[in-house]
PDB file of C-alpha atoms in Angstrom:
ATOM      1  CA  MET A   1      19.575 -16.661  11.792  1.00  0.00           C
ATOM      2  CA  ASN A   2      16.076 -16.370  10.362  1.00  0.00           C
ATOM      3  CA  LEU A   3      13.196 -17.865  12.315  1.00  0.00           C
ATOM      4  CA  LEU A   4       9.558 -18.081  11.344  1.00  0.00           C
ATOM      5  CA  PHE A   5       7.209 -19.047  14.155  1.00  0.00           C
ATOM      6  CA  CYS A   6       3.493 -19.493  13.517  1.00  0.00           C
ATOM      7  CA  SER A   7       0.988 -19.896  16.305  1.00  0.00           C
ATOM      8  CA  SER A   8      -2.781 -19.839  16.123  1.00  0.00           C
ATOM      9  CA  ASN A   9      -4.755 -18.150  18.864  1.00  0.00           C
ATOM     10  CA  THR A  10      -7.449 -20.547  20.093  1.00  0.00           C
ATOM     11  CA  PHE A  11      -9.530 -17.677  21.516  1.00  0.00           C
ATOM     12  CA  SER A  12      -9.918 -15.811  18.225  1.00  0.00           C
ATOM     13  CA  THR A  13      -9.448 -16.249  14.513  1.00  0.00           C
ATOM     14  CA  SER A  14      -6.062 -14.537  14.641  1.00  0.00           C
ATOM     15  CA  LEU A  15      -2.988 -16.110  13.195  1.00  0.00           C
ATOM     16  CA  LEU A  16       0.275 -14.716  14.451  1.00  0.00           C
ATOM     17  CA  PHE A  17       3.249 -14.748  12.135  1.00  0.00           C
ATOM     18  CA  PHE A  18       6.216 -14.034  14.318  1.00  0.00           C
ATOM     19  CA  LEU A  19       9.321 -13.160  12.364  1.00  0.00           C
ATOM     20  CA  CYS A  20      12.617 -13.039  14.185  1.00  0.00           C
ATOM     21  CA  ILE A  21      14.921 -11.428  11.669  1.00  0.00           C
ATOM     22  CA  SER A  22      18.302 -11.618  13.387  1.00  0.00           C
ATOM     23  CA  SER A  23      19.757 -13.744  16.142  1.00  0.00           C
ATOM     24  CA  GLY A  24      20.432 -10.713  18.354  1.00  0.00           C
ATOM     25  CA  ASN A  25      16.743  -9.998  18.900  1.00  0.00           C
ATOM     26  CA  VAL A  26      14.564 -11.814  21.395  1.00  0.00           C
ATOM     27  CA  ILE A  27      10.834 -11.532  21.924  1.00  0.00           C
ATOM     28  CA  THR A  28       8.839 -13.759  24.203  1.00  0.00           C
ATOM     29  CA  SER A  29       5.710 -15.540  23.072  1.00  0.00           C
ATOM     30  CA  THR A  30       3.941 -13.752  25.954  1.00  0.00           C
ATOM     31  CA  LEU A  31       4.746 -10.346  24.427  1.00  0.00           C
ATOM     32  CA  ALA A  32       3.782 -11.554  20.947  1.00  0.00           C
ATOM     33  CA  ASN A  33       0.444 -12.855  22.244  1.00  0.00           C
ATOM     34  CA  LYS A  34      -0.103  -9.588  24.143  1.00  0.00           C
ATOM     35  CA  ILE A  35       0.461  -7.579  20.964  1.00  0.00           C
ATOM     36  CA  VAL A  36      -2.017  -9.660  18.976  1.00  0.00           C
ATOM     37  CA  THR A  37      -4.592  -9.923  21.775  1.00  0.00           C
ATOM     38  CA  ASN A  38      -4.527  -6.154  22.348  1.00  0.00           C
ATOM     39  CA  ASP A  39      -4.828  -5.554  18.625  1.00  0.00           C
ATOM     40  CA  ASN A  40      -7.828  -7.860  18.273  1.00  0.00           C
ATOM     41  CA  GLN A  41      -9.645  -6.370  21.253  1.00  0.00           C
ATOM     42  CA  HIS A  42      -8.950  -2.693  20.716  1.00  0.00           C
ATOM     43  CA  HIS A  43      -8.680  -1.958  17.011  1.00  0.00           C
ATOM     44  CA  HIS A  44     -11.518   0.506  16.506  1.00  0.00           C
ATOM     45  CA  GLY A  45     -14.097  -2.025  17.681  1.00  0.00           C
ATOM     46  CA  GLN A  46     -13.325  -4.372  14.779  1.00  0.00           C
ATOM     47  CA  LYS A  47     -11.416  -7.618  14.985  1.00  0.00           C
ATOM     48  CA  ARG A  48      -8.481  -8.025  12.677  1.00  0.00           C
ATOM     49  CA  THR A  49      -8.107 -11.261  10.801  1.00  0.00           C
ATOM     50  CA  SER A  50      -4.362 -11.487  11.435  1.00  0.00           C
ATOM     51  CA  SER A  51      -1.311  -9.735  12.838  1.00  0.00           C
ATOM     52  CA  ILE A  52       2.317  -9.849  11.807  1.00  0.00           C
ATOM     53  CA  VAL A  53       5.057  -9.077  14.325  1.00  0.00           C
ATOM     54  CA  VAL A  54       8.481  -8.328  12.843  1.00  0.00           C
ATOM     55  CA  VAL A  55      11.421  -8.267  15.237  1.00  0.00           C
ATOM     56  CA  GLY A  56      14.692  -7.068  13.814  1.00  0.00           C
ATOM     57  CA  SER A  57      17.255  -4.431  13.129  1.00  0.00           C
ATOM     58  CA  SER A  58      16.740  -0.932  11.852  1.00  0.00           C
ATOM     59  CA  ASN A  59      19.509   1.320  10.639  1.00  0.00           C
ATOM     60  CA  LEU A  60      20.280   4.177   8.299  1.00  0.00           C
ATOM     61  CA  ASP A  61      22.033   3.137   5.089  1.00  0.00           C
ATOM     62  CA  THR A  62      24.511   5.109   3.010  1.00  0.00           C
ATOM     63  CA  PHE A  63      24.836   4.017  -0.620  1.00  0.00           C
ATOM     64  CA  LEU A  64      28.311   4.591  -2.066  1.00  0.00           C
ATOM     65  CA  PRO A  65      28.622   4.627  -5.881  1.00  0.00           C
ATOM     66  CA  LEU A  66      31.883   2.778  -6.572  1.00  0.00           C
ATOM     67  CA  GLN A  67      33.199   1.256  -9.776  1.00  0.00           C
ATOM     68  CA  ARG A  68      33.978  -1.988  -7.923  1.00  0.00           C
ATOM     69  CA  LEU A  69      34.304  -3.360  -4.408  1.00  0.00           C
ATOM     70  CA  PRO A  70      37.650  -2.638  -2.721  1.00  0.00           C
ATOM     71  CA  THR A  71      40.092  -5.425  -1.974  1.00  0.00           C
ATOM     72  CA  SER A  72      41.583  -5.904   1.488  1.00  0.00           C
ATOM     73  CA  GLY A  73      43.406  -2.734   2.585  1.00  0.00           C
ATOM     74  CA  GLU A  74      42.475  -0.803  -0.554  1.00  0.00           C
ATOM     75  CA  ASN A  75      40.904   2.676  -0.570  1.00  0.00           C
ATOM     76  CA  LEU A  76      38.630   3.741  -3.422  1.00  0.00           C
ATOM     77  CA  THR A  77      37.039   7.042  -4.368  1.00  0.00           C
ATOM     78  CA  LEU A  78      33.444   7.540  -5.450  1.00  0.00           C
ATOM     79  CA  LEU A  79      32.645   7.498  -9.139  1.00  0.00           C
ATOM     80  CA  PRO A  80      33.227  10.902 -10.767  1.00  0.00           C
ATOM     81  CA  ASN A  81      30.353  13.404 -10.458  1.00  0.00           C
ATOM     82  CA  THR A  82      28.490  11.280  -7.900  1.00  0.00           C
ATOM     83  CA  ASN A  83      27.566  11.681  -4.262  1.00  0.00           C
ATOM     84  CA  PRO A  84      26.617   9.094  -1.669  1.00  0.00           C
ATOM     85  CA  THR A  85      22.921   8.639  -0.935  1.00  0.00           C
ATOM     86  CA  MET A  86      22.752   8.999   2.823  1.00  0.00           C
ATOM     87  CA  ASP A  87      20.430   8.104   5.698  1.00  0.00           C
ATOM     88  CA  VAL A  88      18.054   5.802   3.834  1.00  0.00           C
ATOM     89  CA  PRO A  89      16.007   3.696   6.288  1.00  0.00           C
ATOM     90  CA  GLY A  90      17.083   0.071   6.168  1.00  0.00           C
ATOM     91  CA  GLY A  91      18.014  -2.980   8.172  1.00  0.00           C
ATOM     92  CA  LYS A  92      16.561  -6.481   7.848  1.00  0.00           C
ATOM     93  CA  GLY A  93      13.714  -5.891  10.280  1.00  0.00           C
ATOM     94  CA  CYS A  94      12.745  -2.468   8.949  1.00  0.00           C
ATOM     95  CA  ASN A  95      12.770  -3.727   5.364  1.00  0.00           C
ATOM     96  CA  GLN A  96      10.710  -6.807   6.298  1.00  0.00           C
ATOM     97  CA  ALA A  97       8.124  -4.734   8.182  1.00  0.00           C
ATOM     98  CA  ILE A  98       7.659  -2.388   5.224  1.00  0.00           C
ATOM     99  CA  ALA A  99       7.468  -5.304   2.773  1.00  0.00           C
ATOM    100  CA  CYS A 100       4.858  -7.038   4.960  1.00  0.00           C
ATOM    101  CA  SER A 101       2.839  -3.838   5.178  1.00  0.00           C
ATOM    102  CA  LYS A 102       2.884  -3.359   1.412  1.00  0.00           C
ATOM    103  CA  LEU A 103       1.819  -6.966   0.898  1.00  0.00           C
ATOM    104  CA  ALA A 104      -0.895  -6.671   3.551  1.00  0.00           C
ATOM    105  CA  SER A 105      -2.324  -3.523   1.960  1.00  0.00           C
ATOM    106  CA  SER A 106      -2.863  -5.306  -1.336  1.00  0.00           C
ATOM    107  CA  GLY A 107      -5.374  -8.055  -1.910  1.00  0.00           C
ATOM    108  CA  HIS A 108      -7.359  -9.794   0.802  1.00  0.00           C
ATOM    109  CA  TYR A 109      -4.769  -9.156   3.551  1.00  0.00           C
ATOM    110  CA  HIS A 110      -5.960  -5.568   4.102  1.00  0.00           C
ATOM    111  CA  GLN A 111      -7.104  -6.334   7.666  1.00  0.00           C
ATOM    112  CA  THR A 112      -3.622  -7.394   8.766  1.00  0.00           C
ATOM    113  CA  GLU A 113      -1.826  -5.220  11.335  1.00  0.00           C
ATOM    114  CA  ILE A 114       1.980  -5.072  11.037  1.00  0.00           C
ATOM    115  CA  TYR A 115       3.957  -4.551  14.252  1.00  0.00           C
ATOM    116  CA  PHE A 116       7.667  -3.747  14.322  1.00  0.00           C
ATOM    117  CA  VAL A 117       9.801  -4.437  17.407  1.00  0.00           C
ATOM    118  CA  SER A 118      13.260  -2.863  17.330  1.00  0.00           C
ATOM    119  CA  ARG A 119      15.709  -0.570  19.076  1.00  0.00           C
ATOM    120  CA  LEU A 120      16.210   2.901  17.640  1.00  0.00           C
ATOM    121  CA  GLY A 121      18.685   5.604  18.568  1.00  0.00           C
ATOM    122  CA  ASP A 122      18.030   8.740  20.574  1.00  0.00           C
ATOM    123  CA  VAL A 123      16.228  11.214  18.301  1.00  0.00           C
ATOM    124  CA  SER A 124      17.686  14.204  20.204  1.00  0.00           C
ATOM    125  CA  LEU A 125      21.224  12.853  19.651  1.00  0.00           C
ATOM    126  CA  ASP A 126      20.637  11.429  16.168  1.00  0.00           C
ATOM    127  CA  PRO A 127      17.886  13.431  14.390  1.00  0.00           C
ATOM    128  CA  MET A 128      18.135  11.270  11.249  1.00  0.00           C
ATOM    129  CA  THR A 129      16.431   8.521  13.276  1.00  0.00           C
ATOM    130  CA  MET A 130      13.208  10.348  12.412  1.00  0.00           C
ATOM    131  CA  ASN A 131      13.698   9.116   8.821  1.00  0.00           C
ATOM    132  CA  ILE A 132      13.018   5.580  10.058  1.00  0.00           C
ATOM    133  CA  HIS A 133       9.996   6.731  12.082  1.00  0.00           C
ATOM    134  CA  ASN A 134       8.559   8.625   9.103  1.00  0.00           C
ATOM    135  CA  VAL A 135       9.000   5.818   6.572  1.00  0.00           C
ATOM    136  CA  LEU A 136       7.464   3.232   8.908  1.00  0.00           C
ATOM    137  CA  LYS A 137       4.493   5.519   9.620  1.00  0.00           C
ATOM    138  CA  GLU A 138       4.031   6.254   5.903  1.00  0.00           C
ATOM    139  CA  ASN A 139       3.866   2.494   5.317  1.00  0.00           C
ATOM    140  CA  LYS A 140       1.353   1.995   8.158  1.00  0.00           C
ATOM    141  CA  VAL A 141       3.702  -0.073  10.338  1.00  0.00           C
ATOM    142  CA  ASN A 142       2.790  -0.021  14.043  1.00  0.00           C
ATOM    143  CA  MET A 143       5.818   1.084  16.093  1.00  0.00           C
ATOM    144  CA  ASP A 144       4.241   0.887  19.569  1.00  0.00           C
ATOM    145  CA  TYR A 145       6.829  -1.712  20.593  1.00  0.00           C
ATOM    146  CA  CYS A 146       9.925   0.062  19.232  1.00  0.00           C
ATOM    147  CA  ILE A 147      12.300   1.342  21.888  1.00  0.00           C
ATOM    148  CA  ASN A 148      14.258   4.586  21.573  1.00  0.00           C
ATOM    149  CA  VAL A 149      17.512   4.135  23.492  1.00  0.00           C
ATOM    150  CA  ASP A 150      18.769   7.267  25.259  1.00  0.00           C
ATOM    151  CA  ASN A 151      22.313   8.415  24.453  1.00  0.00           C
ATOM    152  CA  GLU A 152      22.673   5.929  21.571  1.00  0.00           C
ATOM    153  CA  TYR A 153      22.936   6.456  17.833  1.00  0.00           C
ATOM    154  CA  THR A 154      20.867   4.508  15.324  1.00  0.00           C
ATOM    155  CA  GLY A 155      22.992   1.923  13.518  1.00  0.00           C
ATOM    156  CA  ARG A 156      24.568   2.765  10.180  1.00  0.00           C
ATOM    157  CA  GLY A 157      25.105   0.542   7.175  1.00  0.00           C
ATOM    158  CA  TYR A 158      27.232   1.190   4.095  1.00  0.00           C
ATOM    159  CA  VAL A 159      26.239  -0.328   0.762  1.00  0.00           C
ATOM    160  CA  CYS A 160      28.601  -0.343  -2.227  1.00  0.00           C
TER     161      CYS A 160
END
Protein backbone atom coordinates (compact mmCIF):
# COMPACT_ATOMS: atom_id res chain seq x y z
CA MET A 1 0.00 0.00 0.00
CA ASN A 2 1.44 3.37 -0.97
CA LEU A 3 0.24 6.45 0.87
CA LEU A 4 1.13 10.06 0.25
CA PHE A 5 0.09 12.46 2.99
CA CYS A 6 0.70 16.19 2.64
CA SER A 7 0.24 18.60 5.51
CA SER A 8 1.22 22.24 5.72
CA ASN A 9 2.62 23.61 8.95
CA THR A 10 0.70 26.76 9.88
CA PHE A 11 3.55 27.99 12.10
CA SER A 12 6.19 28.03 9.37
CA THR A 13 6.56 27.84 5.62
CA SER A 14 7.34 24.13 5.79
CA LEU A 15 5.49 21.62 3.73
CA LEU A 16 5.73 18.06 4.94
CA PHE A 17 5.56 15.29 2.39
CA PHE A 18 5.01 12.15 4.37
CA LEU A 19 5.57 9.01 2.36
CA CYS A 20 4.47 5.72 3.82
CA ILE A 21 6.05 3.19 1.51
CA SER A 22 4.67 -0.11 2.80
CA SER A 23 1.66 -1.09 4.85
CA GLY A 24 3.82 -2.60 7.60
CA ASN A 25 5.23 0.76 8.66
CA VAL A 26 3.43 3.23 10.89
CA ILE A 27 4.45 6.74 11.84
CA THR A 28 2.27 9.13 13.75
CA SER A 29 1.60 12.66 12.57
CA THR A 30 3.01 13.80 15.94
CA LEU A 31 6.40 12.22 15.14
CA ALA A 32 6.32 13.60 11.59
CA ASN A 33 5.57 17.10 12.89
CA LYS A 34 8.32 16.73 15.51
CA ILE A 35 10.84 15.81 12.82
CA VAL A 36 9.94 18.81 10.68
CA THR A 37 9.63 21.25 13.59
CA ASN A 38 13.02 20.22 14.98
CA ASP A 39 14.56 20.51 11.53
CA ASN A 40 13.17 24.01 10.98
CA GLN A 41 14.29 25.27 14.38
CA HIS A 42 17.72 23.69 14.61
CA HIS A 43 19.24 23.40 11.15
CA HIS A 44 22.34 25.54 11.49
CA GLY A 45 20.28 28.62 12.33
CA GLN A 46 18.59 28.59 8.91
CA LYS A 47 15.04 27.55 8.20
CA ARG A 48 14.52 24.91 5.58
CA THR A 49 11.83 25.44 3.00
CA SER A 50 10.59 21.85 3.19
CA SER A 51 11.18 18.40 4.64
CA ILE A 52 10.47 14.97 3.25
CA VAL A 53 9.95 12.02 5.59
CA VAL A 54 10.20 8.58 3.98
CA VAL A 55 8.99 5.63 6.02
CA GLY A 56 9.70 2.22 4.59
CA SER A 57 11.74 -0.89 4.25
CA SER A 58 15.46 -1.22 3.84
CA ASN A 59 17.23 -4.42 2.89
CA LEU A 60 20.30 -5.79 1.18
CA ASP A 61 19.68 -7.09 -2.33
CA THR A 62 21.45 -9.89 -4.16
CA PHE A 63 21.22 -9.78 -7.95
CA LEU A 64 21.29 -13.23 -9.58
CA PRO A 65 22.17 -13.38 -13.30
CA LEU A 66 19.83 -16.04 -14.70
CA GLN A 67 18.86 -16.79 -18.28
CA ARG A 68 15.17 -16.81 -17.28
CA LEU A 69 12.96 -16.92 -14.21
CA PRO A 70 12.45 -20.41 -12.75
CA THR A 71 9.07 -22.10 -12.89
CA SER A 72 7.43 -23.56 -9.79
CA GLY A 73 9.73 -26.17 -8.20
CA GLU A 74 12.52 -25.63 -10.72
CA ASN A 75 16.17 -24.98 -9.80
CA LEU A 76 18.39 -22.93 -12.11
CA THR A 77 22.10 -22.19 -12.13
CA LEU A 78 23.68 -18.79 -12.71
CA LEU A 79 24.71 -17.86 -16.22
CA PRO A 80 28.17 -19.21 -17.10
CA ASN A 81 31.13 -17.07 -15.95
CA THR A 82 28.95 -14.84 -13.76
CA ASN A 83 28.67 -14.20 -10.05
CA PRO A 84 25.84 -12.74 -8.02
CA THR A 85 26.10 -9.08 -7.04
CA MET A 86 25.57 -9.17 -3.30
CA ASP A 87 24.59 -6.82 -0.48
CA VAL A 88 23.43 -3.86 -2.56
CA PRO A 89 21.33 -1.45 -0.45
CA GLY A 90 17.70 -1.57 -1.48
CA GLY A 91 14.12 -1.79 -0.31
CA LYS A 92 11.24 0.51 -1.26
CA GLY A 93 11.88 3.01 1.52
CA CYS A 94 15.66 3.14 1.09
CA ASN A 95 15.33 3.59 -2.67
CA GLN A 96 12.69 6.32 -2.25
CA ALA A 97 14.79 8.21 0.30
CA ILE A 98 17.82 8.20 -2.00
CA ALA A 99 15.71 9.22 -5.01
CA CYS A 100 14.17 12.09 -3.01
CA SER A 101 17.60 13.22 -1.89
CA LYS A 102 18.95 13.21 -5.44
CA LEU A 103 15.92 15.18 -6.64
CA ALA A 104 16.20 17.61 -3.73
CA SER A 105 19.89 18.27 -4.43
CA SER A 106 19.13 19.38 -7.97
CA GLY A 107 17.27 22.52 -8.88
CA HIS A 108 15.44 24.77 -6.45
CA TYR A 109 14.77 21.99 -3.89
CA HIS A 110 18.30 22.21 -2.44
CA GLN A 111 16.99 23.36 0.96
CA THR A 112 14.91 20.22 1.44
CA GLU A 113 15.92 17.83 4.24
CA ILE A 114 15.23 14.12 3.60
CA TYR A 115 14.49 11.95 6.64
CA PHE A 116 14.35 8.15 6.52
CA VAL A 117 12.46 6.14 9.14
CA SER A 118 13.15 2.40 9.07
CA ARG A 119 14.31 -0.62 11.03
CA LEU A 120 17.81 -1.92 10.36
CA GLY A 121 19.55 -5.03 11.62
CA ASP A 122 22.17 -5.27 14.33
CA VAL A 123 25.47 -4.06 12.86
CA SER A 124 27.49 -6.30 15.22
CA LEU A 125 25.52 -9.36 14.03
CA ASP A 126 25.15 -8.29 10.40
CA PRO A 127 28.11 -6.06 9.39
CA MET A 128 26.77 -5.62 5.84
CA THR A 129 24.10 -3.37 7.36
CA MET A 130 26.78 -0.68 7.25
CA ASN A 131 26.37 -0.69 3.45
CA ILE A 132 22.90 0.81 3.93
CA HIS A 133 24.21 3.35 6.45
CA ASN A 134 27.05 4.39 4.12
CA VAL A 135 24.91 4.78 1.00
CA LEU A 136 22.28 6.82 2.84
CA LYS A 137 24.96 9.08 4.34
CA GLU A 138 26.65 9.50 0.94
CA ASN A 139 23.29 10.63 -0.45
CA LYS A 140 22.73 13.07 2.45
CA VAL A 141 19.70 11.23 3.87
CA ASN A 142 19.08 11.94 7.56
CA MET A 143 18.91 8.65 9.49
CA ASP A 144 18.26 10.08 12.98
CA TYR A 145 14.96 8.19 13.13
CA CYS A 146 16.23 4.81 11.90
CA ILE A 147 16.24 2.08 14.53
CA ASN A 148 18.91 -0.62 14.75
CA VAL A 149 17.26 -3.73 16.19
CA ASP A 150 19.49 -5.81 18.47
CA ASN A 151 19.93 -9.49 17.59
CA GLU A 152 18.19 -9.09 14.21
CA TYR A 153 19.53 -9.33 10.67
CA THR A 154 18.78 -6.73 8.01
CA GLY A 155 16.28 -8.06 5.47
CA ARG A 156 17.51 -9.66 2.27
CA GLY A 157 16.01 -9.49 -1.20
CA TYR A 158 16.86 -11.58 -4.25
CA VAL A 159 16.47 -10.10 -7.72
CA CYS A 160 16.62 -12.26 -10.86
